[in-house]
Short mmCIF file of C-alpha atoms in Angstrom, two decimals:
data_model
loop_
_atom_site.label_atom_id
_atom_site.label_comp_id
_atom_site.label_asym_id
_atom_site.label_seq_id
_atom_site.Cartn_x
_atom_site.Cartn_y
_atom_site.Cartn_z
CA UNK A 1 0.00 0.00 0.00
CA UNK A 2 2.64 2.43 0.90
CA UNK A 3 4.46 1.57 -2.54
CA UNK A 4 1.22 2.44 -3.93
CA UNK A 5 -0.07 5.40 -2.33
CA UNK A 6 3.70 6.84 -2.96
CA UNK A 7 4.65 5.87 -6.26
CA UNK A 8 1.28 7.12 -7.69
CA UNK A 9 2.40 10.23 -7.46
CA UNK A 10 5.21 9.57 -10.16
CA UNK A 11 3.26 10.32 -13.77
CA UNK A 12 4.65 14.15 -14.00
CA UNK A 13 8.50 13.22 -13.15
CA UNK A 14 8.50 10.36 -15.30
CA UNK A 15 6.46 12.11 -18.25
CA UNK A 16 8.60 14.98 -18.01
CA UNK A 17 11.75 12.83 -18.55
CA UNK A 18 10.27 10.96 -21.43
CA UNK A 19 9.66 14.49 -23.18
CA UNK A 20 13.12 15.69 -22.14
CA UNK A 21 14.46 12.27 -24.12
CA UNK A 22 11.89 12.91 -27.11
CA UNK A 23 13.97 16.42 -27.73
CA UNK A 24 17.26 15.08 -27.26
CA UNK A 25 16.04 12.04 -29.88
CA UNK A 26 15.25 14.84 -31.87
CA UNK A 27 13.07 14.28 -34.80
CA UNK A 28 9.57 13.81 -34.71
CA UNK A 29 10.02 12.69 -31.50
CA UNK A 30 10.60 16.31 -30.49
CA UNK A 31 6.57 16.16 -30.30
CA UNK A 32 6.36 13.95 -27.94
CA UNK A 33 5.47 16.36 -24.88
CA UNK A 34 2.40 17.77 -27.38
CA UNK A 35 1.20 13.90 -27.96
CA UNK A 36 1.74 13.13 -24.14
CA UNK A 37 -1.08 15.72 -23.19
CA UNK A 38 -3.42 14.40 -25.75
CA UNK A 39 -2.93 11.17 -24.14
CA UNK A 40 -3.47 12.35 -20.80
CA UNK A 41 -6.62 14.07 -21.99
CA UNK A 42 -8.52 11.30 -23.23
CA UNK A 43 -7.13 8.93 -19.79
CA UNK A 44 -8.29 11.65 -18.00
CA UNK A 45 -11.54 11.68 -19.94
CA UNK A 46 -11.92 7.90 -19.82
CA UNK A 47 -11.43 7.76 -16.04
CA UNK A 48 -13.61 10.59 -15.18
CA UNK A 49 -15.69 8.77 -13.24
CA UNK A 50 -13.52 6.68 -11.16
CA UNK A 51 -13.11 8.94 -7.59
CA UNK A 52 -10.72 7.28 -4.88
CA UNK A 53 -10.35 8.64 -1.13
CA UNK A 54 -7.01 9.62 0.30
CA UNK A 55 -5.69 6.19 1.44
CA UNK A 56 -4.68 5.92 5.19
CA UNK A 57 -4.21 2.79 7.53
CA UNK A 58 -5.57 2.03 10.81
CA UNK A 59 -4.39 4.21 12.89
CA UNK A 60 -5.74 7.39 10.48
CA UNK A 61 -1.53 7.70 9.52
CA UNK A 62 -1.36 8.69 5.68
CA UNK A 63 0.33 5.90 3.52
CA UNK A 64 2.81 8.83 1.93
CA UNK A 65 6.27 9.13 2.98
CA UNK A 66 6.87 12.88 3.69
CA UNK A 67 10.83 12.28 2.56
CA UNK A 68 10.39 10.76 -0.58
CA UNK A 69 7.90 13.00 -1.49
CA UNK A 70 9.62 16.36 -0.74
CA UNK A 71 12.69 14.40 -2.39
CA UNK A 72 10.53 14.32 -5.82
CA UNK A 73 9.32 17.65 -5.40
CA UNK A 74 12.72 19.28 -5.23
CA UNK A 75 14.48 16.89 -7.71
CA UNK A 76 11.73 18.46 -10.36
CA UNK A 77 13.86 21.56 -10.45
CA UNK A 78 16.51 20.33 -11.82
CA UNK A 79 14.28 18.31 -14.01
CA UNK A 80 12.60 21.24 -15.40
CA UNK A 81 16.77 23.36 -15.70
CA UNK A 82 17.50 20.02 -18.11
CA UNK A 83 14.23 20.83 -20.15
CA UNK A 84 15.30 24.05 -20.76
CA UNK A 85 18.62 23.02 -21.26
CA UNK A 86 17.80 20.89 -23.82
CA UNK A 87 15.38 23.21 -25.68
CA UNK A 88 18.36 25.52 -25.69
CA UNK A 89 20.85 22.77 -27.56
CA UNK A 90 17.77 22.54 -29.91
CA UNK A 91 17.41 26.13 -30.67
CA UNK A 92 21.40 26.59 -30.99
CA UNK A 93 21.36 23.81 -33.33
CA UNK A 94 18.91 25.36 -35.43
CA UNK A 95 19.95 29.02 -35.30
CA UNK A 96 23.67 27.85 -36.62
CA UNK A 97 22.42 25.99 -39.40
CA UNK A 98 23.53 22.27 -38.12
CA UNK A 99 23.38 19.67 -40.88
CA UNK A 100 20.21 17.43 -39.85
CA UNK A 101 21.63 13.71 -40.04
CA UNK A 102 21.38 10.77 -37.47
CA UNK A 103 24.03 9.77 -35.01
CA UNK A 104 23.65 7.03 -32.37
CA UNK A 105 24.69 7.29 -28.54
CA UNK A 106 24.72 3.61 -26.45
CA UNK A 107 22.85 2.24 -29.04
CA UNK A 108 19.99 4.87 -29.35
CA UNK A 109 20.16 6.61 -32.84
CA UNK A 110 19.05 10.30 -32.50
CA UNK A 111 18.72 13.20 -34.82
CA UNK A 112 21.59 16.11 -35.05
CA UNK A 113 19.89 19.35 -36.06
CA UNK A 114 16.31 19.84 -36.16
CA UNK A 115 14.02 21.75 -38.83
CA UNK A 116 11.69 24.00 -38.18
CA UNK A 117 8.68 22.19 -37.32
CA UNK A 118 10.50 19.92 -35.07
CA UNK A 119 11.88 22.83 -33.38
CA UNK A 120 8.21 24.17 -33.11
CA UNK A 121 7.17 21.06 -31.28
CA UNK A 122 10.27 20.65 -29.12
CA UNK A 123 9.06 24.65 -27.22
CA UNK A 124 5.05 23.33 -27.58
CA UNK A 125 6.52 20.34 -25.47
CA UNK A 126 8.58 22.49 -22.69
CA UNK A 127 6.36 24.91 -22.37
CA UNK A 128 3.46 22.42 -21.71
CA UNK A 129 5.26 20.33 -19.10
CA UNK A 130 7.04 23.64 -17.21
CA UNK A 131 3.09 24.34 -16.98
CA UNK A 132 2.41 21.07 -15.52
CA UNK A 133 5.25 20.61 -13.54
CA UNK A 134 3.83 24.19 -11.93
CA UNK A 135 1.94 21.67 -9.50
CA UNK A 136 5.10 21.27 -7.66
CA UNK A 137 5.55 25.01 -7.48
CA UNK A 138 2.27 25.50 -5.82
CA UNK A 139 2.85 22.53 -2.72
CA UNK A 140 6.16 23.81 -2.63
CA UNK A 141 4.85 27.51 -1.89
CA UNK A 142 2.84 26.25 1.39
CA UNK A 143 5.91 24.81 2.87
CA UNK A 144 8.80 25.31 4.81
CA UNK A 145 11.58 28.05 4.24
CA UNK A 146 13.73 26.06 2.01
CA UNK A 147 10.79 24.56 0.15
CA UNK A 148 9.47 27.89 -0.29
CA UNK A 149 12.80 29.15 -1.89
CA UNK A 150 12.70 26.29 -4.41
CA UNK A 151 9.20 27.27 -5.16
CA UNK A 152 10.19 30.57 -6.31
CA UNK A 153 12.98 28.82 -8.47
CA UNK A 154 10.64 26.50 -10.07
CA UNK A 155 8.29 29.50 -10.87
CA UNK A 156 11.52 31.50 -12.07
CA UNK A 157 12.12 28.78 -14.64
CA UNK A 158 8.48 30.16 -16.14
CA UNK A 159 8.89 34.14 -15.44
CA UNK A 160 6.28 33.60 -12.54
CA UNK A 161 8.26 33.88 -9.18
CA UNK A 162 5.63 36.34 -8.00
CA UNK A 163 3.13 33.63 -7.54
CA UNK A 164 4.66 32.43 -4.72
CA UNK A 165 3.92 35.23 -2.59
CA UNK A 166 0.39 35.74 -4.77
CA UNK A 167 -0.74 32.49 -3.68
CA UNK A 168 0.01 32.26 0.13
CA UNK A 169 -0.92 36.26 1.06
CA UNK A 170 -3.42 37.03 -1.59
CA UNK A 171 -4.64 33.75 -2.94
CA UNK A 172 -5.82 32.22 0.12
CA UNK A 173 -6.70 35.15 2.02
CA UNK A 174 -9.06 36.51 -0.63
CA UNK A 175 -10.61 33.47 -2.29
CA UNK A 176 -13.44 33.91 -3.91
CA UNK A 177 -13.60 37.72 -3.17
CA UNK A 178 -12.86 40.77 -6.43
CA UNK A 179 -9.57 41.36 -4.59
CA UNK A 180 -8.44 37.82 -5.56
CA UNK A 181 -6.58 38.08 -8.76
CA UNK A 182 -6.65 34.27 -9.25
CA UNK A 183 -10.76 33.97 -8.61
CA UNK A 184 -12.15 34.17 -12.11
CA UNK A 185 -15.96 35.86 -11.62
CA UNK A 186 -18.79 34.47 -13.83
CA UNK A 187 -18.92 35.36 -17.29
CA UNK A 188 -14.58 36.06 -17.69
CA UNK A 189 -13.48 33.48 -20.17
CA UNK A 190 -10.03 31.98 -19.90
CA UNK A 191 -7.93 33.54 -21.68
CA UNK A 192 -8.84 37.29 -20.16
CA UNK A 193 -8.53 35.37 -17.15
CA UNK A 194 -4.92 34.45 -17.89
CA UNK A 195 -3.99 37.93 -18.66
CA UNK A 196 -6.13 39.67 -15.87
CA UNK A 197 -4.64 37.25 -12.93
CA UNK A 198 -1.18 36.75 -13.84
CA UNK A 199 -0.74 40.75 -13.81
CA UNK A 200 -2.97 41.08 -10.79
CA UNK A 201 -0.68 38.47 -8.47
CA UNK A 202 2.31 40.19 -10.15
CA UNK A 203 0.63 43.86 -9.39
CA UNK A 204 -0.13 42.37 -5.39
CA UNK A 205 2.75 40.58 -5.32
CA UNK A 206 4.86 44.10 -5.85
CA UNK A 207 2.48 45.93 -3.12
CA UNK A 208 3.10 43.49 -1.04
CA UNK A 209 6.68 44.55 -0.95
CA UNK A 210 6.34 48.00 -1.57
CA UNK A 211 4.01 47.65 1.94
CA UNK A 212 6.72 44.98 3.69
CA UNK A 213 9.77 47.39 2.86
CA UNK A 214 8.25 50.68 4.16
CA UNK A 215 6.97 49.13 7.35
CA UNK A 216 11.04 48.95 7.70
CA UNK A 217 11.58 52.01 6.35
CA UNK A 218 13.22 51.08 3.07
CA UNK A 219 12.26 52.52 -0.61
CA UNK A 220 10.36 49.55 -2.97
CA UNK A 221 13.75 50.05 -4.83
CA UNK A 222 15.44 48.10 -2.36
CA UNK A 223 17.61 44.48 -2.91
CA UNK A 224 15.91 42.66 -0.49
CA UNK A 225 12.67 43.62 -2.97
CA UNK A 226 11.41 39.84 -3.71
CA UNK A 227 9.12 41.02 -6.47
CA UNK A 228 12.39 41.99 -7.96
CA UNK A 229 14.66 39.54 -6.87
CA UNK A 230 11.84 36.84 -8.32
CA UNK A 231 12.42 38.44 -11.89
CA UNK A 232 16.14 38.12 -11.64
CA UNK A 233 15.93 34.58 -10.50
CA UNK A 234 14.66 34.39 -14.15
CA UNK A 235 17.47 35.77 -15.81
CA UNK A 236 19.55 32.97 -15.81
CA UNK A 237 16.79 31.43 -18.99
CA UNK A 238 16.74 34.51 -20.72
CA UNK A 239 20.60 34.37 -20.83
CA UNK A 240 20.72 30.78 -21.86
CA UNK A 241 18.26 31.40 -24.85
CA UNK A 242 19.74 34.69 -26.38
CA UNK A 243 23.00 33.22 -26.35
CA UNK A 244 21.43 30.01 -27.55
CA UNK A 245 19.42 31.43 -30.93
CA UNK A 246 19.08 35.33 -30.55
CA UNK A 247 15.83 36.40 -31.36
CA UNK A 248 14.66 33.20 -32.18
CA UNK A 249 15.62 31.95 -28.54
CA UNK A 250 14.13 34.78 -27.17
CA UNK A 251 10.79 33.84 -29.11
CA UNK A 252 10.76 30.34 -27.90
CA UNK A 253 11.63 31.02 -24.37
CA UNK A 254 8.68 33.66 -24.68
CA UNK A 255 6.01 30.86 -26.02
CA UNK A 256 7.22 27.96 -23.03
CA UNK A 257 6.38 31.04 -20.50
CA UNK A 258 3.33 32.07 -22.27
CA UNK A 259 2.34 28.32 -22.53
CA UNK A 260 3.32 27.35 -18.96
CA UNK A 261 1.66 30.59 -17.00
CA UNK A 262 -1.50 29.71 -19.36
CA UNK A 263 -1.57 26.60 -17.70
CA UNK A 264 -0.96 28.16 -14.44
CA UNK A 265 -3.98 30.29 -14.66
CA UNK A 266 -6.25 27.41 -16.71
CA UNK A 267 -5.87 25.71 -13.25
CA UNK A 268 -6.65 29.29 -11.19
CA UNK A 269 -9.44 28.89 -13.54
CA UNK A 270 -11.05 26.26 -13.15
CA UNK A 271 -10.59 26.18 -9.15
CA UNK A 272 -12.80 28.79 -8.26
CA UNK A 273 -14.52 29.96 -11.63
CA UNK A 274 -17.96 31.90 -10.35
CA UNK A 275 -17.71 30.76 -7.02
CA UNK A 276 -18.38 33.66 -4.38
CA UNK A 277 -17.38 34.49 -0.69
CA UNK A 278 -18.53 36.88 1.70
CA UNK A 279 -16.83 37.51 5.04
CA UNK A 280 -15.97 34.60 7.12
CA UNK A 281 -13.54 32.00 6.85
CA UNK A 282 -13.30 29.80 3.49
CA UNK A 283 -14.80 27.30 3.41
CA UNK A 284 -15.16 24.13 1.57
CA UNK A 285 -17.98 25.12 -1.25
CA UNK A 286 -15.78 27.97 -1.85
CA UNK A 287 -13.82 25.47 -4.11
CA UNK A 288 -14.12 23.22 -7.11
CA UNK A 289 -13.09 19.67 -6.56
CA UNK A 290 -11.50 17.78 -9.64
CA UNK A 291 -11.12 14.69 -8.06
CA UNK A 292 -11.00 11.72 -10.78
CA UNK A 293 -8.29 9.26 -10.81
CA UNK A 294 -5.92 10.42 -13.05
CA UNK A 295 -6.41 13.90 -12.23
CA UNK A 296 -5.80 13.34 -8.38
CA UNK A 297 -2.47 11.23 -9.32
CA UNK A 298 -0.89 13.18 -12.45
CA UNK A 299 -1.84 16.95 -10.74
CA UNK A 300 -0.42 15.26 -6.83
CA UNK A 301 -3.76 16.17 -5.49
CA UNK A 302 -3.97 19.76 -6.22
CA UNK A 303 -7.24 19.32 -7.86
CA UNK A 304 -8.83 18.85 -4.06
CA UNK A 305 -9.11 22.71 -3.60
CA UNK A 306 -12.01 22.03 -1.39
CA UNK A 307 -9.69 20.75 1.41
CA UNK A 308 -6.88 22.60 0.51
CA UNK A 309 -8.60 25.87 0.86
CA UNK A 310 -9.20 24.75 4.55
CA UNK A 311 -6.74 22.97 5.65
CA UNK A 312 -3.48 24.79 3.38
CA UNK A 313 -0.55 23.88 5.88
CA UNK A 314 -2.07 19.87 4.66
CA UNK A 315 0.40 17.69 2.52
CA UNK A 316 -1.44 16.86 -0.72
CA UNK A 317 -1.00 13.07 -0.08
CA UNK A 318 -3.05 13.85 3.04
CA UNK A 319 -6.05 15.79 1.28
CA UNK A 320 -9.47 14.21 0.91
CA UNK A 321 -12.69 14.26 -0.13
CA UNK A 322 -14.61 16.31 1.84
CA UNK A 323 -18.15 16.81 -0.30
CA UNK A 324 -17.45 19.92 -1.54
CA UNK A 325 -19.02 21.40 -5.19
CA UNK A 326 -17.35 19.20 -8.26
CA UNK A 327 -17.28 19.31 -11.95
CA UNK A 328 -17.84 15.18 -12.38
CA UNK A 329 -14.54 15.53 -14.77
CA UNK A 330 -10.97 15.93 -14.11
CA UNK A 331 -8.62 18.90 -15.15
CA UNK A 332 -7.37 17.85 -18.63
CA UNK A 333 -10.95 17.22 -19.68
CA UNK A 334 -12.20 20.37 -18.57
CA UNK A 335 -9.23 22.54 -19.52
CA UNK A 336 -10.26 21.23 -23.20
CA UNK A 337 -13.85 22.76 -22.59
CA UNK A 338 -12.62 26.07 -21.29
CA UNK A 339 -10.27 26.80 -24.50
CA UNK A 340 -14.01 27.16 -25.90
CA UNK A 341 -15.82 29.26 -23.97
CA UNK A 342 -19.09 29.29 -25.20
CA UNK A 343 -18.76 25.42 -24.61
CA UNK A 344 -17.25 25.65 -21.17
CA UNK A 345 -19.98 28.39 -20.26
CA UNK A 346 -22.77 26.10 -21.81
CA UNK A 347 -21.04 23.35 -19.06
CA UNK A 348 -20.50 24.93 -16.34
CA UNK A 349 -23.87 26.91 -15.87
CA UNK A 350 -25.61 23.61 -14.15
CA UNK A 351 -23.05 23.30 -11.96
CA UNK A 352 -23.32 26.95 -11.20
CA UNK A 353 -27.00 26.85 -10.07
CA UNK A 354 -26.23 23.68 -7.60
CA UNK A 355 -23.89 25.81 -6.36
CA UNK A 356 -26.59 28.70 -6.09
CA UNK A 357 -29.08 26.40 -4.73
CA UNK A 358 -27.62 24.19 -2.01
CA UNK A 359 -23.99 25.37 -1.08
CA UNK A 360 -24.48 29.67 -1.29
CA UNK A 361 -24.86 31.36 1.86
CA UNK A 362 -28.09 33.50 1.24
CA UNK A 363 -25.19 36.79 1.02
CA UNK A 364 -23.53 34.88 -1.85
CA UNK A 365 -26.80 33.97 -3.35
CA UNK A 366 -27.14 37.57 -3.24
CA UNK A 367 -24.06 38.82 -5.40
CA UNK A 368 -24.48 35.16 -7.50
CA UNK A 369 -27.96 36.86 -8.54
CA UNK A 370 -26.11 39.91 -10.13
CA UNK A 371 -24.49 37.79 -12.19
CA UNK A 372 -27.34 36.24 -13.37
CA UNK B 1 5.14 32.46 33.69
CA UNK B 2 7.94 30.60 33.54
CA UNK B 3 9.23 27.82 31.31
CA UNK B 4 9.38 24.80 33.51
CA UNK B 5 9.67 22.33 30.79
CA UNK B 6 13.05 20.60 29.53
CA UNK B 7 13.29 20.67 25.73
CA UNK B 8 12.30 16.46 24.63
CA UNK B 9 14.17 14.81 21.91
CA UNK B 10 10.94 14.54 19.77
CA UNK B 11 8.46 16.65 21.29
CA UNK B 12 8.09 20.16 22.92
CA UNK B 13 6.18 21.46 25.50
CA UNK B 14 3.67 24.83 25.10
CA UNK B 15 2.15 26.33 28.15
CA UNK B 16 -0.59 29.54 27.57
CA UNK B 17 -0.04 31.91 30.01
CA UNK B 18 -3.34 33.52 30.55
CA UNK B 19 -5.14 29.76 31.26
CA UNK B 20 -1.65 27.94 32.33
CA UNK B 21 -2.82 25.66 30.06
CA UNK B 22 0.26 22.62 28.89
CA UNK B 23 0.11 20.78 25.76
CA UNK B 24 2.76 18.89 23.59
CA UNK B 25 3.94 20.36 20.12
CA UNK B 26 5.43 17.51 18.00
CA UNK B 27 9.08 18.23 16.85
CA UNK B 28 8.47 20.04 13.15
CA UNK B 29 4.55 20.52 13.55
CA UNK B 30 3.53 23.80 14.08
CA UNK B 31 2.26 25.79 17.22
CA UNK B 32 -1.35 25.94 16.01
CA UNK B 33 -1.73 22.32 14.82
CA UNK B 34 -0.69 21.26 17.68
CA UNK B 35 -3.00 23.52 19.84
CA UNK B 36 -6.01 23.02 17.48
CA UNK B 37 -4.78 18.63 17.94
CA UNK B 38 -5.18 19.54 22.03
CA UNK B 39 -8.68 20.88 21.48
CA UNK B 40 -7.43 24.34 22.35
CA UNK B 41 -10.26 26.45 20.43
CA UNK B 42 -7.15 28.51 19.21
CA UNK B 43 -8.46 31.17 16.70
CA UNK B 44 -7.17 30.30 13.05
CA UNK B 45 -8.23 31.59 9.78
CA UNK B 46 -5.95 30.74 7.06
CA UNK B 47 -3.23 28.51 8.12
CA UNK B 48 -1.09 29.44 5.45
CA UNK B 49 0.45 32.66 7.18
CA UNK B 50 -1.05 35.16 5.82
CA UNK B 51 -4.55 36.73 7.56
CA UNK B 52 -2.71 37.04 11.02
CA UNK B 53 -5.49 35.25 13.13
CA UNK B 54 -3.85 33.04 14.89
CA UNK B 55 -0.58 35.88 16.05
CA UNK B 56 0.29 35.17 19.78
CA UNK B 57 2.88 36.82 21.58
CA UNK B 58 5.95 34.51 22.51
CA UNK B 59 6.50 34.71 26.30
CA UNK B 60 9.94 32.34 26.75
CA UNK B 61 11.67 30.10 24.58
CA UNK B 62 12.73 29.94 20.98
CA UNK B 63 10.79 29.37 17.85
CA UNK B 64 11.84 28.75 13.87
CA UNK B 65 9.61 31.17 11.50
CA UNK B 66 8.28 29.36 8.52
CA UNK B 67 7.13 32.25 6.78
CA UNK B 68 8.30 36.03 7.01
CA UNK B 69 6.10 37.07 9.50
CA UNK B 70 7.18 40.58 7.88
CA UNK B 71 3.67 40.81 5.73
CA UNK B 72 1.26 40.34 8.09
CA UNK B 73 2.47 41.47 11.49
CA UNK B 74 3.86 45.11 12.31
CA UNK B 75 7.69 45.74 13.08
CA UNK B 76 6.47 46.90 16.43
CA UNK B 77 4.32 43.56 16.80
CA UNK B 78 7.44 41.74 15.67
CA UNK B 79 9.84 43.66 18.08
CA UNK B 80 7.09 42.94 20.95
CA UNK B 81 7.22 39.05 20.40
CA UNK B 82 4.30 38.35 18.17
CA UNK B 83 4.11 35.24 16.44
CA UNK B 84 2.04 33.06 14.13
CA UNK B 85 1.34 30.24 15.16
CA UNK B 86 0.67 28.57 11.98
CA UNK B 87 4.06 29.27 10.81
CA UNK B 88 5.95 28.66 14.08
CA UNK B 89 8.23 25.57 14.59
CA UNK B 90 9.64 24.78 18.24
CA UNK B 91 12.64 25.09 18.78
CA UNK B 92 12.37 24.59 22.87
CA UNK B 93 10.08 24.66 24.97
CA UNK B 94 8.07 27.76 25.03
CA UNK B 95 5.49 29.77 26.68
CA UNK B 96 2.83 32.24 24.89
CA UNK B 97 0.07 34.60 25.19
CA UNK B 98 -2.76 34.19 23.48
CA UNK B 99 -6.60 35.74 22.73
CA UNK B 100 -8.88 32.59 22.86
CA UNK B 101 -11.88 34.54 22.57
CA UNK B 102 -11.19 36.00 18.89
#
């Protein structure tokens, strides 16, 4: 059981890896991030109705193995460094005109150079798992000093080290309420959503130290300013990929972080689209639950909001089912429906009036009526 | 108001000064866990460090900050011993001051 409840948790690392090795094959095989997230769409679709609880044994002790877990979590950044990495060899090879023939290393024949198209599908495939791999990112922003640091670093690797701070002091605090950047109100679509909340947590993010600095007297033009530093921590990518293709580097490096903070947001999105708080504590129907199988394993649990809302200092391996408002499909399904949003609108409006109807306080059914 | 308790190799003790109330805080859970574990009706909001809610003021011993308790509490609170306790490690055994009635 503990082998299971653990190892579960493995899709992203070992996905990532197998994209990282489709670039460095080279070739068509430089798609093989893109055809990974098709394939997790329709497992993720098939599965949608298969819901499991959090596993624990007897004694009420959770099954997950806090070491090996916080061992994956920070072994991801260098995964995601090596994805860049490898993007960059791409892009160099391309931008100085390397002759495209096959080689073979330990037996494996792989592709020097790389056209166009493959070089196309090579960014498609970083940016979409630096998205993904944003999941560790997020647990990694509700922990402990040093996980928090490796947060930001994992964020950095996308241009978004500003959600870390976003997410703990104005994320959580504000849920559901028009001061929450990441809370998309009924009727937004997602892609104003991505745009409106990604500069909102940055614009918070920099008040926040602009407010922090000037409690200690200091000017917001400071170098302990983390809003800052956060942007530096990203210059180390934007170095890699001028010197790696110029213009063109810049341009890819560009798409993986407009790709990966889409991502980002799509799951901001579909989180807490519509819902509503008053004052009070959050609470559980202040929260979507995306709880299917796949969705639970391949996003390490971040898709139960309901209980993570409540209980934030929880491990994800710990979080549960706790009854909260749910979709009925997981994340990759869903994502699919909100790139459409008269389709996603058309979806979500039943699950909007249950929400209305039995979970609303009668304030929220208040402000939900405005909307309607 | 004094610390009475020797630091334990995997626990520490917590005693509230205004009820003299004692519990045990587990080595690397936090302060309010551990109070809310007790059935102390400790007041909590967020538990991510950032509304404040639970802030208590650290009467003796030592404590690790998990967050920067720079964005949510003053300087002054900070130089006066305020804490969160959703963010606070032990470190020793310690003794606070806290609002139950929030």
């Amino acid at each position: 059981m503990k082998f299971y409840v653990n190892a579960r948790y493995l899709i992203v690392p070992f996905m990532s890896l197998i994209a990282i090795a489709g670039i460095l094959i080279g070739g068509s095989f430089a798609w093989v991030g893109v055809a990974l997230f098709g394939l997790n769409t329709i497992i993720d679709t098939l599965t949608k109705n298969i819901h499991l609880p959090a596993d624990f044994d007897e004694t009420g002790e959770s099954y997950g193995i806090k070491g090996f877990q916080y061992a994956v979590m920070f072994l991801m950044l260098p995964v995601f460094i090596v994805l860049q990495l490898v993007l960059a060899y791409r892009i160099f090879q391309y931008t100085s005109l390397t002759p495209i023939e096959t080689a073979a290393f330990l037996g494996v024949s792989y592709e020097v150079g790389t056209s166009g198209l493959n070089l196309i599908g090579a960014t498609l495939s970083s940016g979409l798992w630096a998205g993904l791999g944003i999941i560790y990112g997020h647990e990694l922003s509700h922990n402990k000093k040093e996980g928090f640091f490796v947060s930001r670093l994992i964020m950095a690797l996308s241009g978004a080290s500003h959600f870390t701070y976003a997410h703990v002091y104005n994320h959580h605090l504000d849920l559901g309420h028009e001061d929450d950047a990441a809370t998309a109100p009924r009727g937004r679509n997602i892609y104003a959503h991505a745009w409106l909340s990604h500069m909102g947590q940055s614009r918070f993010s920099y008040n926040l130290e602009k407010e922090r600095l000037s409690k200690r007297g200091s000017s917001a033009l400071h170098f302990d300013n983390r809003w800052i530093l956060g942007y530096l921590y990203s210059l180390p990518s934007i170095v890699l990929f001028v010197w790696a293709g110029g213009l063109i580097g810049v341009a890819a490096l560009f798409s993986v972080w407009v790709i990966a903070n889409f991502l980002l947001e799509a799951l901001n999105f579909m989180g807490h689209y519509g819902l509503i708080r008053t004052e009070g504590a959050v609470e559980h129907r202040h929260s979507w639950d995306n709880d299917s199988v796949f969705t639970s394993w391949f996003f390490i649990e971040i898709g139960r909001q309901c209980d993570h809302h409540v209980r934030g200092e929880t491990y994800f391996w710990e979080l549960d089912d706790v009854e909260g408002p749910n979709y009925g499909i997981g994340y990759f399904s869903l994502f699919v429906l909100t790139l459409i949003p008269p389709l996603f609108k058309a979806y979500v409006q039943k699950h909007l009036d249950n929400w209305d109807e039995k979970y609303a306080s009668s304030e929220e059914k208040v402000i939900a009526a405005q909307f309607s | 108001m004094l610390n009475l308790f020797k630091p334990r190799p995997t626990s520490y003790a917590d005693r509230l000064s205004d009820t003299e109330t004692t519990f045990t805080v587990k080595r690397g859970e936090s302060l309010l866990s551990s109070a809310l574990s007790a059935g102390i009706k400790w007041p909590f909001k967020c538990k991510v460090g950032s509304c404040g809610t639970c802030k208590c003021k650290l009467i003796d011993g030592k404590i690790k900050a998990q967050l920067d308790f720079g964005y949510v509490l003053d300087m002054s609170e900070i130089q006066d011993g305020y804490i969160l306790a959703c963010q606070s490690i032990l470190k020793s055994d310690i003794q606070v001051s806290v609002n139950l009635t929030k």
